[in-house]
Coordinates of C-alpha atoms in Angstrom, one line a residue:
M300 CA 29.7 -33.2 -13.9
A301 CA 26.0 -32.2 -14.1
I302 CA 26.4 -30.3 -10.8
E303 CA 29.6 -28.5 -11.9
T304 CA 28.3 -27.4 -15.3
P305 CA 26.3 -24.4 -14.0
L306 CA 29.4 -23.1 -12.3
L307 CA 31.1 -22.6 -15.6
V308 CA 28.2 -20.5 -16.8
D309 CA 27.1 -18.6 -13.8
N310 CA 27.8 -18.2 -10.1
P311 CA 25.2 -19.1 -7.5
V312 CA 22.9 -16.2 -6.4
E313 CA 23.9 -15.1 -2.9
D314 CA 21.4 -15.6 0.0
S315 CA 19.0 -17.5 -2.2
V316 CA 18.1 -21.2 -2.7
D317 CA 15.6 -23.3 -4.6
Y318 CA 12.6 -25.0 -3.2
K319 CA 14.7 -27.9 -2.0
G320 CA 17.3 -25.6 -0.3
R321 CA 19.9 -26.0 -3.0
P322 CA 22.0 -23.1 -4.6
V323 CA 20.3 -21.4 -7.4
Y324 CA 21.7 -19.9 -10.6
R325 CA 20.6 -16.9 -12.6
F326 CA 20.2 -18.8 -15.9
N327 CA 17.5 -21.2 -14.5
S328 CA 15.8 -19.3 -11.7
G329 CA 14.1 -16.1 -10.8
G330 CA 13.9 -13.1 -13.2
W331 CA 10.9 -12.3 -15.2
K332 CA 10.0 -15.9 -16.0
S333 CA 9.3 -16.4 -12.3
T334 CA 7.6 -13.1 -11.6
L335 CA 5.0 -13.7 -14.2
F336 CA 3.5 -16.5 -12.0
I337 CA 3.6 -14.1 -9.0
I338 CA 2.0 -11.2 -11.0
V339 CA -0.9 -13.5 -12.0
V340 CA -1.8 -14.2 -8.4
E341 CA -1.4 -10.5 -7.4
V342 CA -3.7 -9.3 -10.2
A343 CA -6.3 -11.9 -9.1
E344 CA -6.0 -10.8 -5.4
R345 CA -6.3 -7.1 -6.2
S346 CA -9.3 -7.8 -8.5
A347 CA -11.0 -9.8 -5.7
Y348 CA -10.3 -7.3 -3.0
L349 CA -11.3 -4.2 -5.0
G350 CA -14.2 -6.0 -6.6
I351 CA -15.6 -6.4 -3.1
A352 CA -14.4 -3.2 -1.4
G353 CA -15.3 -0.9 -4.3
N354 CA -19.0 -1.8 -4.2
L355 CA -19.3 -3.0 -0.6
I356 CA -21.4 -0.1 0.7
T357 CA -24.1 -1.0 -1.9
Y358 CA -24.3 -4.5 -0.5
L359 CA -24.4 -3.4 3.1
T360 CA -27.2 -0.8 2.5
G361 CA -29.0 -3.0 0.0
P362 CA -29.3 -6.8 0.7
L363 CA -28.1 -6.5 4.3
G364 CA -30.5 -3.6 4.9
Q365 CA -28.1 -1.5 7.1
S366 CA -28.4 2.2 7.5
T367 CA -25.9 4.5 5.7
V368 CA -24.2 5.4 9.0
T369 CA -23.9 1.7 10.1
A370 CA -22.6 0.6 6.7
A371 CA -20.0 3.4 6.7
E372 CA -18.8 2.5 10.2
N373 CA -18.5 -1.2 9.2
M374 CA -16.7 -0.2 6.0
N375 CA -14.2 2.0 7.8
V376 CA -13.4 -0.6 10.5
W377 CA -12.9 -3.4 8.0
S378 CA -10.8 -1.2 5.7
G379 CA -8.6 0.0 8.5
T380 CA -8.1 -3.6 9.7
S381 CA -7.3 -4.7 6.2
W382 CA -4.6 -2.1 5.8
L383 CA -3.0 -2.7 9.2
L384 CA -3.0 -6.5 9.3
P385 CA -0.1 -6.7 6.8
L386 CA 2.2 -5.7 9.7
L387 CA 1.2 -8.9 11.4
G388 CA 1.5 -10.9 8.2
A389 CA 4.9 -9.5 7.5
F390 CA 6.1 -10.4 11.0
V391 CA 5.0 -14.0 10.6
A392 CA 6.6 -14.2 7.2
D393 CA 10.0 -12.6 8.1
S394 CA 10.3 -14.2 11.5
F395 CA 8.8 -17.7 11.1
I396 CA 7.5 -19.4 7.9
G397 CA 8.9 -17.3 5.1
R398 CA 7.2 -15.4 2.3
Y399 CA 6.3 -18.3 0.0
R400 CA 4.5 -20.3 2.7
T401 CA 2.8 -17.1 4.0
I402 CA 1.5 -16.4 0.5
V403 CA 0.1 -19.9 0.1
V404 CA -1.5 -20.1 3.6
S405 CA -3.0 -16.6 3.4
T406 CA -4.4 -17.2 -0.1
L407 CA -6.2 -20.3 1.1
I408 CA -7.7 -18.2 4.0
Y409 CA -8.6 -15.6 1.4
I410 CA -10.3 -18.2 -0.8
L411 CA -12.2 -19.6 2.2
G412 CA -13.4 -16.1 3.1
L413 CA -14.6 -15.4 -0.4
G414 CA -16.4 -18.7 -0.6
L415 CA -18.2 -18.1 2.7
L416 CA -19.1 -14.6 1.4
A417 CA -20.8 -16.2 -1.6
L418 CA -22.5 -18.7 0.7
S419 CA -23.9 -15.9 2.9
A420 CA -25.3 -14.2 -0.3
V421 CA -27.1 -17.5 -1.1
L422 CA -28.7 -17.9 2.3
P423 CA -31.8 -15.8 3.1
P424 CA -31.7 -13.7 6.2
L425 CA -33.3 -15.5 9.2
S426 CA -34.2 -12.3 11.0
S427 CA -35.1 -9.4 8.7
S428 CA -38.0 -7.0 8.9
G429 CA -38.3 -6.7 12.7
C430 CA -34.6 -5.9 13.4
Q431 CA -34.3 -3.5 10.5
S432 CA -37.2 -1.4 11.6
S433 CA -36.3 -1.6 15.3
D434 CA -34.8 1.5 16.9
S435 CA -32.8 -0.7 19.3
A436 CA -30.3 -3.2 17.9
G437 CA -30.3 -4.9 21.3
S438 CA -33.9 -6.1 20.9
C439 CA -32.9 -8.3 17.9
S440 CA -31.3 -11.7 18.1
P441 CA -28.1 -11.9 16.0
D442 CA -28.8 -13.1 12.4
P443 CA -26.7 -16.2 11.7
V444 CA -26.4 -15.2 8.1
L445 CA -25.1 -11.8 9.1
I446 CA -22.6 -13.4 11.5
L447 CA -21.5 -15.7 8.7
F448 CA -21.0 -12.7 6.4
F449 CA -18.9 -10.7 8.9
F450 CA -16.9 -13.8 9.8
A451 CA -16.1 -14.3 6.1
F452 CA -15.6 -10.6 5.7
Y453 CA -12.8 -10.6 8.2
L454 CA -11.3 -13.8 6.9
V455 CA -10.8 -11.9 3.7
A456 CA -9.0 -9.1 5.7
L457 CA -6.9 -11.7 7.4
G458 CA -6.0 -13.3 4.1
Q459 CA -5.1 -10.0 2.7
G460 CA -3.0 -9.2 5.7
G461 CA -0.7 -12.1 5.0
F462 CA -0.8 -11.8 1.3
R463 CA -0.1 -8.1 0.5
P464 CA 3.3 -7.6 2.3
C465 CA 4.7 -10.9 1.1
V466 CA 3.7 -11.2 -2.6
Q467 CA 5.4 -8.1 -3.9
A468 CA 8.5 -8.7 -1.7
F469 CA 8.6 -12.3 -3.0
G470 CA 8.4 -11.0 -6.5
A471 CA 11.3 -8.5 -6.0
D472 CA 13.3 -11.4 -4.4
Q473 CA 13.5 -13.0 -7.9
F474 CA 16.0 -10.3 -8.9
D475 CA 19.5 -10.2 -7.5
G476 CA 20.2 -6.7 -6.2
Q477 CA 24.0 -7.3 -6.4
D478 CA 23.9 -7.9 -10.1
P479 CA 23.9 -4.7 -12.2
E480 CA 21.5 -6.0 -14.8
E481 CA 19.1 -7.6 -12.4
R482 CA 19.1 -4.5 -10.2
K483 CA 17.8 -2.5 -13.2
A484 CA 15.2 -5.2 -13.8
K485 CA 14.1 -5.0 -10.2
S486 CA 13.4 -1.3 -10.5
S487 CA 11.3 -2.0 -13.7
F488 CA 9.6 -4.8 -11.8
F489 CA 7.9 -2.3 -9.4
N490 CA 6.7 -0.3 -12.4
W491 CA 5.3 -3.3 -14.4
W492 CA 3.8 -4.8 -11.2
N493 CA 1.6 -1.7 -10.8
F494 CA 0.9 -1.7 -14.6
F495 CA -0.7 -5.1 -14.5
M496 CA -2.4 -4.5 -11.1
N497 CA -4.1 -1.3 -12.3
A498 CA -5.1 -2.9 -15.6
G499 CA -6.8 -5.6 -13.6
V500 CA -8.6 -3.0 -11.5
I501 CA -10.0 -1.3 -14.6
V502 CA -11.4 -4.6 -15.8
I503 CA -13.0 -5.4 -12.4
L504 CA -14.5 -2.0 -11.9
L505 CA -16.2 -2.3 -15.3
A506 CA -17.2 -6.0 -15.1
L507 CA -17.6 -7.2 -11.6
N508 CA -19.5 -4.2 -10.2
Y509 CA -21.9 -4.6 -13.1
I510 CA -22.5 -8.2 -12.2
Q511 CA -23.1 -7.2 -8.5
D512 CA -25.5 -4.4 -9.4
N513 CA -27.4 -6.1 -12.2
I514 CA -27.2 -9.9 -11.9
N515 CA -26.6 -11.1 -8.3
W516 CA -24.2 -11.0 -5.4
V517 CA -23.6 -14.7 -5.4
L518 CA -21.7 -14.4 -8.6
G519 CA -20.3 -11.1 -7.4
F520 CA -18.6 -12.9 -4.5
G521 CA -18.2 -16.3 -6.2
I522 CA -16.3 -15.1 -9.3
P523 CA -13.4 -13.5 -7.3
C524 CA -13.2 -16.7 -5.3
L525 CA -12.8 -18.9 -8.4
L526 CA -10.5 -16.3 -9.9
L527 CA -8.2 -16.4 -6.9
A528 CA -8.3 -20.2 -6.7
G529 CA -7.2 -20.5 -10.3
A530 CA -4.4 -17.9 -9.8
L531 CA -3.1 -19.8 -6.7
A532 CA -2.8 -22.9 -8.9
I533 CA -0.8 -20.9 -11.5
F534 CA 1.4 -19.5 -8.7
L535 CA 2.1 -23.0 -7.4
L536 CA 3.2 -24.0 -10.9
G537 CA 6.2 -21.7 -10.6
T538 CA 7.4 -23.3 -7.3
R539 CA 10.4 -24.9 -9.0
T540 CA 11.6 -21.7 -10.6
Y541 CA 11.5 -19.4 -7.6
R542 CA 14.4 -18.0 -5.6
Y543 CA 13.8 -18.3 -1.9
S544 CA 15.7 -15.9 0.4
I545 CA 17.6 -17.5 3.2
R546 CA 18.4 -16.1 6.6
R547 CA 22.0 -16.6 7.7
E548 CA 21.7 -15.2 11.2
E549 CA 20.4 -17.4 14.0
K550 CA 18.3 -14.5 15.4
H551 CA 15.3 -13.3 13.6
A552 CA 15.6 -9.8 12.1
F553 CA 12.7 -8.6 14.2
L554 CA 14.4 -9.8 17.3
R555 CA 17.8 -8.3 16.3
V556 CA 16.4 -4.9 15.8
G557 CA 14.3 -5.1 19.0
R558 CA 17.4 -6.1 20.9
V559 CA 19.2 -3.0 19.9
F560 CA 16.4 -0.7 21.3
L561 CA 16.2 -2.7 24.5
A562 CA 20.0 -2.6 25.0
T563 CA 20.0 1.1 24.3
Y564 CA 17.3 1.7 26.9
R565 CA 19.2 -0.5 29.4
N566 CA 22.5 1.3 28.8
W567 CA 21.0 4.8 28.6
R568 CA 22.7 6.1 31.7
I569 CA 26.1 4.4 31.0
T570 CA 28.8 6.7 29.8
T571 CA 32.1 4.9 30.7
A572 CA 31.7 1.3 29.5
V573 CA 33.9 0.2 26.7
P574 CA 32.2 -0.4 23.3
F575 CA 34.2 -3.6 22.7
E576 CA 32.2 -4.7 19.6
E577 CA 33.1 -1.5 17.9
E578 CA 36.8 -2.2 18.5
T579 CA 36.7 -5.8 17.3
H580 CA 34.7 -4.9 14.1
R581 CA 37.0 -2.7 12.1
A582 CA 34.7 -2.7 9.0
Q583 CA 34.7 0.3 6.7
P584 CA 32.2 2.7 8.3
H585 CA 29.1 3.7 6.3
P586 CA 28.2 7.4 6.1
S587 CA 24.9 6.6 7.9
S588 CA 26.8 5.4 11.0
G589 CA 27.0 8.9 12.2
Q590 CA 23.3 9.1 12.5
F591 CA 21.3 8.2 15.6
K592 CA 24.5 7.8 17.6
F593 CA 22.4 7.2 20.8
L594 CA 21.8 3.6 19.4
N595 CA 25.6 3.0 19.8
K596 CA 24.9 2.5 23.5
A597 CA 23.7 -0.9 22.5
L598 CA 27.4 -1.7 21.8
L599 CA 28.3 -1.1 25.4
D600 CA 29.0 -3.9 27.9
P601 CA 27.9 -2.6 31.3
N602 CA 29.7 -5.4 33.1
D603 CA 32.8 -5.3 30.9
S604 CA 32.3 -9.1 30.5
K605 CA 33.2 -9.4 26.9
G606 CA 30.4 -11.9 26.6
D607 CA 27.2 -10.4 27.7
S608 CA 24.4 -11.8 25.5
M609 CA 22.6 -8.4 25.6
V610 CA 25.5 -6.7 23.9
C611 CA 24.7 -6.0 20.3
S612 CA 26.9 -6.3 17.3
L613 CA 27.8 -3.4 15.1
R614 CA 25.8 -4.9 12.2
E615 CA 22.7 -5.1 14.5
V616 CA 23.0 -1.5 15.5
E617 CA 23.3 -0.5 11.8
E618 CA 20.2 -2.5 11.0
A619 CA 18.3 -0.6 13.7
K620 CA 19.5 2.7 12.4
A621 CA 18.3 1.7 8.9
V622 CA 14.8 1.1 10.3
L623 CA 14.8 4.3 12.3
R624 CA 15.9 6.3 9.2
L625 CA 12.6 5.4 7.6
V626 CA 10.4 7.0 10.2
P627 CA 10.7 10.7 8.9
I628 CA 10.0 9.5 5.3
W629 CA 7.0 7.4 6.5
T630 CA 5.6 10.3 8.5
T631 CA 6.0 12.9 5.7
C632 CA 4.1 10.7 3.3
L633 CA 0.9 10.6 5.5
I634 CA -0.6 13.8 3.9
Y635 CA -0.2 12.2 0.5
A636 CA -2.2 9.2 1.9
I637 CA -4.9 11.5 3.0
V638 CA -5.1 13.1 -0.4
V639 CA -5.4 9.8 -2.3
A640 CA -8.3 8.7 0.1
Q641 CA -10.6 11.4 -1.5
P642 CA -11.5 9.9 -4.9
T643 CA -13.6 7.0 -3.5
T644 CA -15.6 9.4 -1.3
L645 CA -15.7 13.2 -2.0
F646 CA -14.8 13.0 -5.7
T647 CA -17.6 10.5 -6.2
R648 CA -20.1 12.6 -4.3
Q649 CA -19.3 15.6 -6.5
A650 CA -19.8 13.5 -9.6
I651 CA -23.3 12.5 -8.4
T652 CA -24.4 16.2 -8.5
M653 CA -23.0 16.8 -12.0
N654 CA -24.1 16.1 -15.5
R655 CA -22.9 12.6 -16.4
S656 CA -24.8 12.1 -19.6
V657 CA -22.9 10.4 -22.5
S658 CA -25.9 10.6 -24.8
A659 CA -29.7 11.3 -24.5
Y660 CA -30.2 7.7 -23.2
L661 CA -26.9 6.8 -21.5
E662 CA -25.4 8.1 -18.2
F663 CA -22.1 6.8 -16.8
P664 CA -22.0 5.9 -13.0
A665 CA -20.5 8.5 -10.7
A666 CA -17.9 6.1 -9.4
S667 CA -16.6 5.6 -13.0
V668 CA -14.7 8.9 -12.7
Q669 CA -12.2 6.9 -10.6
L670 CA -11.3 4.8 -13.6
F671 CA -9.1 7.6 -14.8
I672 CA -6.7 7.0 -11.9
P673 CA -5.7 3.4 -12.8
A674 CA -6.0 4.2 -16.5
T675 CA -3.5 7.0 -16.1
V676 CA -1.2 4.6 -14.1
V677 CA -1.4 2.0 -16.9
V678 CA -0.4 4.6 -19.6
L679 CA 2.3 6.4 -17.6
V680 CA 4.0 3.3 -16.2
A681 CA 4.8 2.2 -19.7
I682 CA 6.0 5.6 -20.7
Y683 CA 8.0 6.0 -17.5
D684 CA 9.7 2.6 -17.8
R685 CA 10.4 2.7 -21.5
A686 CA 11.0 6.3 -22.2
F687 CA 11.7 8.4 -19.1
V688 CA 14.0 5.9 -17.2
P689 CA 16.5 5.3 -20.1
V690 CA 16.9 9.1 -20.8
A691 CA 17.2 9.9 -17.1
R692 CA 19.6 7.0 -16.6
A693 CA 21.9 8.5 -19.3
L694 CA 21.8 11.9 -17.7
T695 CA 22.1 10.9 -14.0
G696 CA 23.9 7.5 -14.0
E697 CA 21.3 6.2 -11.7
P698 CA 20.2 2.6 -12.6
S699 CA 16.5 3.6 -12.1
G700 CA 16.9 7.0 -13.7
I701 CA 16.2 9.1 -10.6
T702 CA 16.6 8.1 -6.9
M703 CA 13.7 6.6 -5.0
L704 CA 13.2 9.7 -2.9
Q705 CA 13.2 12.0 -6.0
R706 CA 10.5 9.8 -7.4
I707 CA 8.4 10.0 -4.3
G708 CA 8.9 13.8 -4.0
T709 CA 7.7 14.3 -7.6
G710 CA 4.5 12.5 -6.8
V711 CA 4.0 14.5 -3.7
F712 CA 4.2 17.7 -5.8
L713 CA 1.6 16.2 -8.3
S714 CA -0.8 15.4 -5.5
F715 CA -0.5 19.1 -4.3
L716 CA -1.4 20.2 -7.9
A717 CA -4.4 17.7 -7.8
M718 CA -5.8 19.4 -4.7
V719 CA -5.4 22.8 -6.2
V720 CA -7.3 21.7 -9.3
A721 CA -9.9 20.0 -7.2
A722 CA -10.5 23.2 -5.2
V723 CA -10.8 25.3 -8.4
V724 CA -13.3 22.8 -10.0
E725 CA -15.4 22.7 -6.8
M726 CA -15.5 26.5 -6.8
K727 CA -16.7 26.4 -10.3
R728 CA -19.4 23.8 -9.4
L729 CA -20.7 25.9 -6.5
E730 CA -20.7 29.0 -8.8
K731 CA -22.9 27.1 -11.3
A732 CA -25.3 26.0 -8.5
Q733 CA -25.6 29.6 -7.5
Q734 CA -26.0 30.9 -11.0
Y735 CA -28.9 28.5 -11.9
G736 CA -30.6 28.8 -8.5
L737 CA -29.9 25.2 -7.4
V738 CA -28.3 25.9 -4.1
D739 CA -31.3 24.5 -2.1
T740 CA -32.2 21.8 -4.6
P741 CA -29.3 19.3 -4.1
Y742 CA -31.0 16.4 -6.0
V743 CA -31.2 18.4 -9.3
T744 CA -28.3 17.9 -11.6
I745 CA -26.1 20.9 -12.0
P746 CA -25.5 21.9 -15.6
M747 CA -21.8 21.2 -15.4
S748 CA -20.2 18.2 -17.0
A749 CA -18.6 15.6 -14.6
W750 CA -15.7 15.5 -17.1
W751 CA -14.4 18.5 -15.2
L752 CA -13.4 16.0 -12.5
I753 CA -11.1 14.1 -14.9
P754 CA -7.9 16.4 -14.5
Q755 CA -7.7 16.0 -10.7
N756 CA -8.1 12.2 -11.1
V757 CA -5.5 12.1 -13.9
L758 CA -3.1 14.1 -11.7
L759 CA -3.6 11.6 -8.8
G760 CA -3.0 8.7 -11.2
A761 CA 0.3 10.4 -12.2
A762 CA 1.2 11.0 -8.6
D763 CA 0.6 7.2 -8.0
V764 CA 3.2 6.4 -10.7
F765 CA 5.8 8.4 -8.8
T766 CA 4.9 8.3 -5.1
M767 CA 3.0 5.0 -4.7
I768 CA 5.5 2.9 -6.8
G769 CA 8.4 4.9 -5.4
M770 CA 7.3 4.1 -1.8
Q771 CA 7.0 0.4 -2.6
E772 CA 10.5 0.3 -4.0
F773 CA 11.9 2.5 -1.2
F774 CA 10.5 0.6 1.8
Y775 CA 11.5 -2.7 0.2
D776 CA 15.0 -1.7 -0.6
Q777 CA 16.0 0.3 2.5
V778 CA 15.1 -2.2 5.3
P779 CA 17.4 -5.1 6.4
S780 CA 17.0 -8.0 4.0
G781 CA 15.3 -10.1 6.7
L782 CA 12.6 -7.5 7.1
R783 CA 11.6 -6.8 3.5
S784 CA 8.0 -8.0 4.0
V785 CA 7.8 -5.6 6.9
G786 CA 9.2 -2.9 4.7
L787 CA 6.3 -3.3 2.3
A788 CA 3.9 -3.6 5.2
L789 CA 5.2 -0.2 6.3
F790 CA 4.3 1.2 2.9
L791 CA 0.8 -0.3 3.2
S792 CA 0.4 1.2 6.7
V793 CA 1.0 4.7 5.3
I794 CA -2.1 4.3 3.2
G795 CA -4.0 2.7 6.1
V796 CA -3.1 5.4 8.6
G797 CA -3.8 8.0 6.0
N798 CA -7.3 6.7 5.6
F799 CA -7.9 6.8 9.3
L800 CA -6.5 10.4 9.4
S801 CA -8.8 11.4 6.6
S802 CA -11.8 10.1 8.4
F803 CA -10.7 11.8 11.6
L804 CA -10.0 15.1 9.8
I805 CA -13.4 15.1 8.1
S806 CA -15.1 14.3 11.4
I807 CA -13.3 17.1 13.3
I808 CA -14.0 19.7 10.6
D809 CA -17.6 18.7 10.3
K810 CA -18.2 19.3 14.0
A811 CA -16.2 22.5 14.0
T812 CA -17.9 24.1 11.0
G813 CA -21.4 22.8 11.5
G814 CA -23.9 23.6 14.2
E815 CA -27.2 25.4 14.5
G816 CA -27.8 27.7 11.5
H817 CA -24.6 26.7 9.8
Y818 CA -23.7 24.3 7.0
S819 CA -20.6 22.3 7.6
W820 CA -17.9 21.9 4.9
F821 CA -19.4 18.4 4.4
A822 CA -23.1 19.1 4.6
N823 CA -25.4 16.6 2.9
N824 CA -26.4 19.3 0.5
L825 CA -23.1 19.7 -1.3
N826 CA -24.4 23.0 -2.9
R827 CA -24.3 24.4 0.7
A828 CA -21.1 22.7 1.7
H829 CA -17.6 23.8 1.1
L830 CA -15.5 20.9 -0.2
D831 CA -13.4 23.6 -1.9
Y832 CA -12.2 24.8 1.5
F833 CA -11.3 21.3 2.4
Y834 CA -9.3 20.8 -0.8
W835 CA -7.5 24.1 -0.2
L836 CA -6.6 22.9 3.3
L837 CA -5.2 19.6 1.8
A838 CA -3.3 21.7 -0.7
A839 CA -1.8 23.7 2.1
L840 CA -1.0 20.6 4.1
S841 CA 0.6 19.1 1.0
A842 CA 2.8 22.2 0.6
V843 CA 4.0 21.8 4.2
Q844 CA 4.5 18.1 3.5
M845 CA 6.7 19.0 0.5
V846 CA 8.9 21.2 2.6
A847 CA 9.3 18.6 5.3
F848 CA 9.9 15.8 2.8
L849 CA 12.6 17.9 1.0
Y850 CA 14.3 18.5 4.4
F851 CA 14.3 14.9 5.5
G852 CA 15.0 13.6 2.0
K853 CA 18.0 15.7 1.6
S854 CA 19.6 14.4 4.8
Y855 CA 18.6 10.8 4.1
I856 CA 21.6 8.4 3.6
Y857 CA 20.7 5.3 1.6
S858 CA 21.6 1.9 2.9
R859 CA 24.2 -0.2 1.0
G860 CA 22.2 -1.7 -1.8
G861 CA 19.3 -1.9 0.6
A862 CA 20.1 -2.8 4.1
T863 CA 21.3 -6.3 4.5

């Protein structure tokens, strides 16, 4: 009787089980009560990652004694690796061990990396002055402490690679997309997820960086380690309440999709074979079935054997089409990713040259201007979820108020406005430098308040509320259910590739506009540089991006409740 009682109250949640593999019910599993455990570990992880990455260049050029160029190169390589490893982590999770186990294992790797970072900060360098002053790195024997640091450094990247694509997907898995009420809650989940994450970022930027700069780096690395260890313990407390997605197909989703492309390539020249799977599956066709018809060749049996193992099912072909439909959207979001890479670099460099005085005795750090991005996200997420969505839902009938692509497009437009504002502000800054005769004195503060940089940061924060959160929901919802960790990894890869493209673009422009007798757009003397030209270029690229996004977004056909 105890087993039958839940059936009178609720039906089992489809494609989900509890931690022992038993059917789960809505009244005693998943939902917000489970996601709170998951949000705690996410906030701790983001705090740990950004607490290190946000101030890393200070540690590399300070205690480790690296040059600015070397430190920047190390930072870029590590950052790029960190953003791309989620593709590997997602593959492992979706194809082999599942999201829950991947989160636990990767968090343990993460904690080990943070602990070793703290240890490397305790140990004194064994080879210091000689190597740092040497013009040839090859004349120095490797410093074991430096080796330990970079080993720990990349352990953190590896831990993040498994953690990032899985934790948010696992959180969204706690809501049943087939239930109308839980589907609304799932859309809100992405909003509140980013609310708490950005709130944590604000606290860390204010507290942890202060500890690193003014106390010591042992605590600066050790506190995130302890914070993440405690959060993992809290996450494990929710084990009995979680919903765990199950895979009904024998083949892994990765392999199913890959099979379709291989079969299509194999059958490319075939035109007369009979598509027997299409005949035997008389399911109601989906509007998207008419797209990418070349993949229908995977349905063909070249030998007419009715049993070829390389012949794909109609569902497998539709899954492959669902993945392929994401490519244009992914591509048209890359310019947005280039734009959002600027606050940590160029915006901060501008702030260094401007008046940052709060009072006669107090000056705020240049990097603090970035705080207005997460602060804007925290404020607007609450307004968006509690005020905008209900009104938009009543007008449009959409459970989430507006569609996911409409949300992404709105943020793309806001990022365009941010670049226009940034260009105008930079023109004003250069005008002030000219007016006060400071063009050739770059280390003298320009009499223009750094508060002028706030509007462009606020606009980028607002853009994040729409585009960043919209992309998270879109790439999670529109991939086959067995590839949802990969979907979020695709979102992360947009940001990663955008960072690489930003570095590449800056490098190319620097070489093209610099040279003998010329100051490049990114000259060390910002009063002789032309960041305004770069911002106008990004604004123009953003305008082109908007047109492309509207074109592909208009023709995009949503998968049924997310591809399944």
